[in-house]
């Protein structure tokens, strides 16, 4: 597997994000908070990570939810996946939302998301009079069933 170097600046005491298993696609990232943070039902909050990155041009880092938080607690990301662009140099923040019917407590240092590096291709548009036809055509939004 090809490795790409992403430069990091970490606030004091912040651990380097890491892969939790050999085959993991995402590196876990933790909450950089000094005291527990309560997420009420349907509440969303920006949770700091204490991490700043220099992502190589031609790549993005996606912020994705942790499946355990989603399944066990109904906590996920509002904008999943979130995109960190290669020219952004500010602190990475994770926008958590509590979709459960109970309050959820985010503790300092708790794993709250995953970071996945992705190659990005620039789009170029070509305006045309019509598009090629397909069997699907304009069918969408559940046109094949539930």
PDB file of N, CA and C in Angstrom, residues 28-107:
ATOM      1  N   UNK A  28      -7.970   6.819  13.903  1.00  0.00           N
ATOM      2  CA  UNK A  28      -8.860   7.392  14.908  1.00  0.00           C
ATOM      3  C   UNK A  28      -8.322   8.726  15.400  1.00  0.00           C
ATOM      4  N   UNK A  29      -9.233   9.660  15.604  1.00  0.00           N
ATOM      5  CA  UNK A  29      -8.895  10.987  16.109  1.00  0.00           C
ATOM      6  C   UNK A  29      -9.712  11.216  17.377  1.00  0.00           C
ATOM      7  N   UNK A  30      -9.107  11.932  18.331  1.00  0.00           N
ATOM      8  CA  UNK A  30      -9.713  12.079  19.662  1.00  0.00           C
ATOM      9  C   UNK A  30     -10.171  13.509  19.945  1.00  0.00           C
ATOM     10  N   UNK A  31     -11.077  13.613  20.906  1.00  0.00           N
ATOM     11  CA  UNK A  31     -11.587  14.910  21.349  1.00  0.00           C
ATOM     12  C   UNK A  31     -10.525  15.623  22.171  1.00  0.00           C
ATOM     13  N   UNK A  32     -10.211  16.852  21.797  1.00  0.00           N
ATOM     14  CA  UNK A  32      -9.268  17.675  22.553  1.00  0.00           C
ATOM     15  C   UNK A  32     -10.069  18.659  23.409  1.00  0.00           C
ATOM     16  N   UNK A  33     -10.620  18.129  24.490  1.00  0.00           N
ATOM     17  CA  UNK A  33     -11.426  18.936  25.407  1.00  0.00           C
ATOM     18  C   UNK A  33     -10.907  18.705  26.820  1.00  0.00           C
ATOM     19  N   UNK A  34     -11.071  19.702  27.687  1.00  0.00           N
ATOM     20  CA  UNK A  34     -10.538  19.599  29.051  1.00  0.00           C
ATOM     21  C   UNK A  34     -11.541  19.025  30.038  1.00  0.00           C
ATOM     22  N   UNK A  35     -12.816  19.058  29.676  1.00  0.00           N
ATOM     23  CA  UNK A  35     -13.843  18.499  30.550  1.00  0.00           C
ATOM     24  C   UNK A  35     -14.909  17.832  29.684  1.00  0.00           C
ATOM     25  N   UNK A  36     -15.696  16.932  30.267  1.00  0.00           N
ATOM     26  CA  UNK A  36     -16.726  16.242  29.479  1.00  0.00           C
ATOM     27  C   UNK A  36     -17.675  17.233  28.802  1.00  0.00           C
ATOM     28  N   UNK A  37     -18.112  16.853  27.622  1.00  0.00           N
ATOM     29  CA  UNK A  37     -19.017  17.668  26.822  1.00  0.00           C
ATOM     30  C   UNK A  37     -20.308  16.869  26.646  1.00  0.00           C
ATOM     31  N   UNK A  38     -21.436  17.478  26.975  1.00  0.00           N
ATOM     32  CA  UNK A  38     -22.720  16.784  26.876  1.00  0.00           C
ATOM     33  C   UNK A  38     -23.399  17.149  25.568  1.00  0.00           C
ATOM     34  N   UNK A  39     -23.784  16.106  24.823  1.00  0.00           N
ATOM     35  CA  UNK A  39     -24.570  16.274  23.603  1.00  0.00           C
ATOM     36  C   UNK A  39     -25.997  15.844  23.913  1.00  0.00           C
ATOM     37  N   UNK A  40     -26.914  16.789  23.922  1.00  0.00           N
ATOM     38  CA  UNK A  40     -28.316  16.469  24.161  1.00  0.00           C
ATOM     39  C   UNK A  40     -28.912  15.834  22.899  1.00  0.00           C
ATOM     40  N   UNK A  41     -30.078  15.271  23.022  1.00  0.00           N
ATOM     41  CA  UNK A  41     -30.769  14.684  21.885  1.00  0.00           C
ATOM     42  C   UNK A  41     -30.893  15.698  20.747  1.00  0.00           C
ATOM     43  N   UNK A  42     -30.497  15.300  19.550  1.00  0.00           N
ATOM     44  CA  UNK A  42     -30.517  16.100  18.325  1.00  0.00           C
ATOM     45  C   UNK A  42     -29.610  17.331  18.366  1.00  0.00           C
ATOM     46  N   UNK A  43     -28.761  17.416  19.362  1.00  0.00           N
ATOM     47  CA  UNK A  43     -27.824  18.534  19.453  1.00  0.00           C
ATOM     48  C   UNK A  43     -26.559  18.214  18.665  1.00  0.00           C
ATOM     49  N   UNK A  44     -25.975  19.235  18.064  1.00  0.00           N
ATOM     50  CA  UNK A  44     -24.706  19.088  17.351  1.00  0.00           C
ATOM     51  C   UNK A  44     -23.704  20.090  17.898  1.00  0.00           C
ATOM     52  N   UNK A  45     -22.456  19.654  17.965  1.00  0.00           N
ATOM     53  CA  UNK A  45     -21.390  20.527  18.459  1.00  0.00           C
ATOM     54  C   UNK A  45     -20.109  20.262  17.694  1.00  0.00           C
ATOM     55  N   UNK A  46     -19.324  21.317  17.542  1.00  0.00           N
ATOM     56  CA  UNK A  46     -17.998  21.206  16.935  1.00  0.00           C
ATOM     57  C   UNK A  46     -17.016  20.838  18.037  1.00  0.00           C
ATOM     58  N   UNK A  47     -16.377  19.693  17.884  1.00  0.00           N
ATOM     59  CA  UNK A  47     -15.450  19.200  18.896  1.00  0.00           C
ATOM     60  C   UNK A  47     -14.026  19.338  18.363  1.00  0.00           C
ATOM     61  N   UNK A  48     -13.172  20.094  19.055  1.00  0.00           N
ATOM     62  CA  UNK A  48     -11.795  20.278  18.591  1.00  0.00           C
ATOM     63  C   UNK A  48     -10.964  19.004  18.762  1.00  0.00           C
ATOM     64  N   UNK A  49      -9.926  18.883  17.918  1.00  0.00           N
ATOM     65  CA  UNK A  49      -9.045  17.713  17.982  1.00  0.00           C
ATOM     66  C   UNK A  49      -7.614  18.064  18.387  1.00  0.00           C
ATOM     67  N   UNK A  50      -7.251  19.354  18.321  1.00  0.00           N
ATOM     68  CA  UNK A  50      -5.878  19.745  18.633  1.00  0.00           C
ATOM     69  C   UNK A  50      -4.901  19.420  17.526  1.00  0.00           C
ATOM     70  N   UNK A  51      -5.412  19.153  16.325  1.00  0.00           N
ATOM     71  CA  UNK A  51      -4.580  18.758  15.185  1.00  0.00           C
ATOM     72  C   UNK A  51      -4.712  19.769  14.055  1.00  0.00           C
ATOM     73  N   UNK A  52      -3.587  20.156  13.490  1.00  0.00           N
ATOM     74  CA  UNK A  52      -3.546  20.929  12.246  1.00  0.00           C
ATOM     75  C   UNK A  52      -2.738  20.108  11.257  1.00  0.00           C
ATOM     76  N   UNK A  53      -3.130  20.150   9.978  1.00  0.00           N
ATOM     77  CA  UNK A  53      -2.476  19.317   8.970  1.00  0.00           C
ATOM     78  C   UNK A  53      -2.050  20.108   7.749  1.00  0.00           C
ATOM     79  N   UNK A  54      -1.021  19.605   7.106  1.00  0.00           N
ATOM     80  CA  UNK A  54      -0.618  20.081   5.787  1.00  0.00           C
ATOM     81  C   UNK A  54      -0.755  18.879   4.854  1.00  0.00           C
ATOM     82  N   UNK A  55      -1.880  18.844   4.154  1.00  0.00           N
ATOM     83  CA  UNK A  55      -2.215  17.736   3.267  1.00  0.00           C
ATOM     84  C   UNK A  55      -1.619  18.029   1.893  1.00  0.00           C
ATOM     85  N   UNK A  56      -0.948  17.071   1.280  1.00  0.00           N
ATOM     86  CA  UNK A  56      -0.366  17.318  -0.039  1.00  0.00           C
ATOM     87  C   UNK A  56      -1.432  17.695  -1.068  1.00  0.00           C
ATOM     88  N   UNK A  57      -1.071  18.584  -1.992  1.00  0.00           N
ATOM     89  CA  UNK A  57      -1.965  18.977  -3.080  1.00  0.00           C
ATOM     90  C   UNK A  57      -2.347  17.724  -3.861  1.00  0.00           C
ATOM     91  N   UNK A  58      -3.618  17.627  -4.235  1.00  0.00           N
ATOM     92  CA  UNK A  58      -4.093  16.457  -4.952  1.00  0.00           C
ATOM     93  C   UNK A  58      -4.722  15.421  -4.045  1.00  0.00           C
ATOM     94  N   UNK A  59      -4.774  15.741  -2.733  1.00  0.00           N
ATOM     95  CA  UNK A  59      -5.383  14.853  -1.758  1.00  0.00           C
ATOM     96  C   UNK A  59      -6.337  15.643  -0.876  1.00  0.00           C
ATOM     97  N   UNK A  60      -7.204  14.927  -0.187  1.00  0.00           N
ATOM     98  CA  UNK A  60      -8.046  15.468   0.864  1.00  0.00           C
ATOM     99  C   UNK A  60      -7.997  14.477   2.014  1.00  0.00           C
ATOM    100  N   UNK A  61      -8.343  14.921   3.202  1.00  0.00           N
ATOM    101  CA  UNK A  61      -8.561  14.000   4.311  1.00  0.00           C
ATOM    102  C   UNK A  61     -10.050  14.054   4.604  1.00  0.00           C
ATOM    103  N   UNK A  62     -10.672  12.890   4.586  1.00  0.00           N
ATOM    104  CA  UNK A  62     -12.090  12.800   4.928  1.00  0.00           C
ATOM    105  C   UNK A  62     -12.222  12.483   6.408  1.00  0.00           C
ATOM    106  N   UNK A  63     -13.175  13.142   7.046  1.00  0.00           N
ATOM    107  CA  UNK A  63     -13.501  12.855   8.442  1.00  0.00           C
ATOM    108  C   UNK A  63     -14.769  12.020   8.412  1.00  0.00           C
ATOM    109  N   UNK A  64     -14.680  10.830   8.971  1.00  0.00           N
ATOM    110  CA  UNK A  64     -15.806   9.898   8.937  1.00  0.00           C
ATOM    111  C   UNK A  64     -16.227   9.513  10.350  1.00  0.00           C
ATOM    112  N   UNK A  65     -17.490   9.086  10.488  1.00  0.00           N
ATOM    113  CA  UNK A  65     -17.974   8.664  11.802  1.00  0.00           C
ATOM    114  C   UNK A  65     -17.317   7.362  12.250  1.00  0.00           C
ATOM    115  N   UNK A  66     -17.360   7.101  13.526  1.00  0.00           N
ATOM    116  CA  UNK A  66     -16.948   5.808  14.072  1.00  0.00           C
ATOM    117  C   UNK A  66     -18.205   4.950  14.178  1.00  0.00           C
ATOM    118  N   UNK A  67     -18.151   3.765  13.622  1.00  0.00           N
ATOM    119  CA  UNK A  67     -19.337   2.907  13.581  1.00  0.00           C
ATOM    120  C   UNK A  67     -19.815   2.510  14.972  1.00  0.00           C
ATOM    121  N   UNK A  68     -18.907   2.328  15.918  1.00  0.00           N
ATOM    122  CA  UNK A  68     -19.297   1.966  17.277  1.00  0.00           C
ATOM    123  C   UNK A  68     -20.118   3.051  17.945  1.00  0.00           C
ATOM    124  N   UNK A  69     -19.719   4.314  17.766  1.00  0.00           N
ATOM    125  CA  UNK A  69     -20.498   5.423  18.339  1.00  0.00           C
ATOM    126  C   UNK A  69     -21.874   5.502  17.694  1.00  0.00           C
ATOM    127  N   UNK A  70     -21.925   5.266  16.391  1.00  0.00           N
ATOM    128  CA  UNK A  70     -23.200   5.342  15.683  1.00  0.00           C
ATOM    129  C   UNK A  70     -24.147   4.232  16.130  1.00  0.00           C
ATOM    130  N   UNK A  71     -23.662   2.996  16.158  1.00  0.00           N
ATOM    131  CA  UNK A  71     -24.514   1.866  16.506  1.00  0.00           C
ATOM    132  C   UNK A  71     -24.906   1.858  17.981  1.00  0.00           C
ATOM    133  N   UNK A  72     -23.933   2.026  18.862  1.00  0.00           N
ATOM    134  CA  UNK A  72     -24.190   1.893  20.295  1.00  0.00           C
ATOM    135  C   UNK A  72     -24.838   3.120  20.920  1.00  0.00           C
ATOM    136  N   UNK A  73     -24.571   4.314  20.350  1.00  0.00           N
ATOM    137  CA  UNK A  73     -25.023   5.545  21.007  1.00  0.00           C
ATOM    138  C   UNK A  73     -25.806   6.502  20.109  1.00  0.00           C
ATOM    139  N   UNK A  74     -25.893   6.219  18.809  1.00  0.00           N
ATOM    140  CA  UNK A  74     -26.608   7.112  17.906  1.00  0.00           C
ATOM    141  C   UNK A  74     -25.873   8.410  17.649  1.00  0.00           C
ATOM    142  N   UNK A  75     -24.543   8.410  17.849  1.00  0.00           N
ATOM    143  CA  UNK A  75     -23.739   9.620  17.657  1.00  0.00           C
ATOM    144  C   UNK A  75     -22.962   9.470  16.350  1.00  0.00           C
ATOM    145  N   UNK A  76     -23.078  10.470  15.494  1.00  0.00           N
ATOM    146  CA  UNK A  76     -22.430  10.425  14.192  1.00  0.00           C
ATOM    147  C   UNK A  76     -21.982  11.831  13.796  1.00  0.00           C
ATOM    148  N   UNK A  77     -21.569  11.991  12.556  1.00  0.00           N
ATOM    149  CA  UNK A  77     -21.145  13.300  12.044  1.00  0.00           C
ATOM    150  C   UNK A  77     -22.256  13.903  11.212  1.00  0.00           C
ATOM    151  N   UNK A  78     -22.452  15.208  11.354  1.00  0.00           N
ATOM    152  CA  UNK A  78     -23.478  15.905  10.591  1.00  0.00           C
ATOM    153  C   UNK A  78     -23.135  15.886   9.111  1.00  0.00           C
ATOM    154  N   UNK A  79     -21.902  16.128   8.773  1.00  0.00           N
ATOM    155  CA  UNK A  79     -21.477  16.240   7.381  1.00  0.00           C
ATOM    156  C   UNK A  79     -20.570  15.080   6.988  1.00  0.00           C
ATOM    157  N   UNK A  80     -21.084  13.875   7.105  1.00  0.00           N
ATOM    158  CA  UNK A  80     -20.243  12.709   6.839  1.00  0.00           C
ATOM    159  C   UNK A  80     -20.262  12.345   5.357  1.00  0.00           C
ATOM    160  N   UNK A  81     -19.130  12.184   4.717  1.00  0.00           N
ATOM    161  CA  UNK A  81     -17.835  12.509   5.308  1.00  0.00           C
ATOM    162  C   UNK A  81     -17.544  13.999   5.189  1.00  0.00           C
ATOM    163  N   UNK A  82     -16.851  14.516   6.172  1.00  0.00           N
ATOM    164  CA  UNK A  82     -16.373  15.891   6.106  1.00  0.00           C
ATOM    165  C   UNK A  82     -15.094  15.915   5.296  1.00  0.00           C
ATOM    166  N   UNK A  83     -14.850  16.997   4.608  1.00  0.00           N
ATOM    167  CA  UNK A  83     -13.643  17.132   3.789  1.00  0.00           C
ATOM    168  C   UNK A  83     -12.706  18.166   4.370  1.00  0.00           C
ATOM    169  N   UNK A  84     -11.443  17.785   4.511  1.00  0.00           N
ATOM    170  CA  UNK A  84     -10.392  18.739   4.870  1.00  0.00           C
ATOM    171  C   UNK A  84      -9.569  18.932   3.604  1.00  0.00           C
ATOM    172  N   UNK A  85      -9.600  20.137   3.068  1.00  0.00           N
ATOM    173  CA  UNK A  85      -8.911  20.445   1.819  1.00  0.00           C
ATOM    174  C   UNK A  85      -7.413  20.614   2.032  1.00  0.00           C
ATOM    175  N   UNK A  86      -6.665  20.426   0.947  1.00  0.00           N
ATOM    176  CA  UNK A  86      -5.203  20.494   1.040  1.00  0.00           C
ATOM    177  C   UNK A  86      -4.691  21.887   1.388  1.00  0.00           C
ATOM    178  N   UNK A  87      -5.489  22.931   1.169  1.00  0.00           N
ATOM    179  CA  UNK A  87      -5.020  24.283   1.489  1.00  0.00           C
ATOM    180  C   UNK A  87      -5.523  24.794   2.840  1.00  0.00           C
ATOM    181  N   UNK A  88      -6.228  23.964   3.606  1.00  0.00           N
ATOM    182  CA  UNK A  88      -6.697  24.353   4.937  1.00  0.00           C
ATOM    183  C   UNK A  88      -5.593  24.105   5.955  1.00  0.00           C
ATOM    184  N   UNK A  89      -5.335  25.081   6.812  1.00  0.00           N
ATOM    185  CA  UNK A  89      -4.280  24.944   7.819  1.00  0.00           C
ATOM    186  C   UNK A  89      -4.770  25.131   9.253  1.00  0.00           C
ATOM    187  N   UNK A  90      -6.060  25.278   9.437  1.00  0.00           N
ATOM    188  CA  UNK A  90      -6.604  25.464  10.779  1.00  0.00           C
ATOM    189  C   UNK A  90      -6.778  24.140  11.516  1.00  0.00           C
ATOM    190  N   UNK A  91      -7.250  24.252  12.751  1.00  0.00           N
ATOM    191  CA  UNK A  91      -7.466  23.060  13.562  1.00  0.00           C
ATOM    192  C   UNK A  91      -8.607  22.221  12.990  1.00  0.00           C
ATOM    193  N   UNK A  92      -8.424  20.932  13.007  1.00  0.00           N
ATOM    194  CA  UNK A  92      -9.467  20.005  12.574  1.00  0.00           C
ATOM    195  C   UNK A  92     -10.515  19.916  13.676  1.00  0.00           C
ATOM    196  N   UNK A  93     -11.753  20.129  13.291  1.00  0.00           N
ATOM    197  CA  UNK A  93     -12.873  19.997  14.214  1.00  0.00           C
ATOM    198  C   UNK A  93     -13.838  18.953  13.688  1.00  0.00           C
ATOM    199  N   UNK A  94     -14.467  18.239  14.584  1.00  0.00           N
ATOM    200  CA  UNK A  94     -15.413  17.185  14.219  1.00  0.00           C
ATOM    201  C   UNK A  94     -16.804  17.647  14.644  1.00  0.00           C
ATOM    202  N   UNK A  95     -17.751  17.691  13.695  1.00  0.00           N
ATOM    203  CA  UNK A  95     -19.111  18.123  14.016  1.00  0.00           C
ATOM    204  C   UNK A  95     -19.938  16.889  14.367  1.00  0.00           C
ATOM    205  N   UNK A  96     -20.093  16.664  15.664  1.00  0.00           N
ATOM    206  CA  UNK A  96     -20.862  15.521  16.150  1.00  0.00           C
ATOM    207  C   UNK A  96     -22.336  15.886  16.301  1.00  0.00           C
ATOM    208  N   UNK A  97     -23.205  14.897  16.096  1.00  0.00           N
ATOM    209  CA  UNK A  97     -24.633  15.057  16.358  1.00  0.00           C
ATOM    210  C   UNK A  97     -25.127  13.816  17.101  1.00  0.00           C
ATOM    211  N   UNK A  98     -26.010  14.043  18.044  1.00  0.00           N
ATOM    212  CA  UNK A  98     -26.588  12.959  18.834  1.00  0.00           C
ATOM    213  C   UNK A  98     -27.979  12.661  18.287  1.00  0.00           C
ATOM    214  N   UNK A  99     -28.120  11.544  17.585  1.00  0.00           N
ATOM    215  CA  UNK A  99     -29.408  11.165  17.005  1.00  0.00           C
ATOM    216  C   UNK A  99     -30.212  10.231  17.906  1.00  0.00           C
ATOM    217  N   UNK A 100     -29.702   9.977  19.098  1.00  0.00           N
ATOM    218  CA  UNK A 100     -30.412   9.083  20.019  1.00  0.00           C
ATOM    219  C   UNK A 100     -31.412   9.880  20.854  1.00  0.00           C
ATOM    220  N   UNK A 101     -32.151   9.171  21.683  1.00  0.00           N
ATOM    221  CA  UNK A 101     -33.109   9.843  22.568  1.00  0.00           C
ATOM    222  C   UNK A 101     -32.556  10.020  23.980  1.00  0.00           C
ATOM    223  N   UNK A 102     -31.240   9.849  24.128  1.00  0.00           N
ATOM    224  CA  UNK A 102     -30.571  10.042  25.418  1.00  0.00           C
ATOM    225  C   UNK A 102     -29.372  10.969  25.249  1.00  0.00           C
ATOM    226  N   UNK A 103     -29.039  11.686  26.306  1.00  0.00           N
ATOM    227  CA  UNK A 103     -27.829  12.517  26.273  1.00  0.00           C
ATOM    228  C   UNK A 103     -26.613  11.623  26.099  1.00  0.00           C
ATOM    229  N   UNK A 104     -25.590  12.168  25.450  1.00  0.00           N
ATOM    230  CA  UNK A 104     -24.338  11.438  25.281  1.00  0.00           C
ATOM    231  C   UNK A 104     -23.204  12.315  25.794  1.00  0.00           C
ATOM    232  N   UNK A 105     -22.295  11.736  26.550  1.00  0.00           N
ATOM    233  CA  UNK A 105     -21.167  12.465  27.101  1.00  0.00           C
ATOM    234  C   UNK A 105     -19.908  12.129  26.298  1.00  0.00           C
ATOM    235  N   UNK A 106     -19.284  13.174  25.754  1.00  0.00           N
ATOM    236  CA  UNK A 106     -17.988  13.027  25.087  1.00  0.00           C
ATOM    237  C   UNK A 106     -16.932  13.347  26.137  1.00  0.00           C
ATOM    238  N   UNK A 107     -16.078  12.400  26.427  1.00  0.00           N
ATOM    239  CA  UNK A 107     -15.036  12.595  27.431  1.00  0.00           C
ATOM    240  C   UNK A 107     -13.737  13.059  26.798  1.00  0.00           C
TER     241      UNK A 107
END
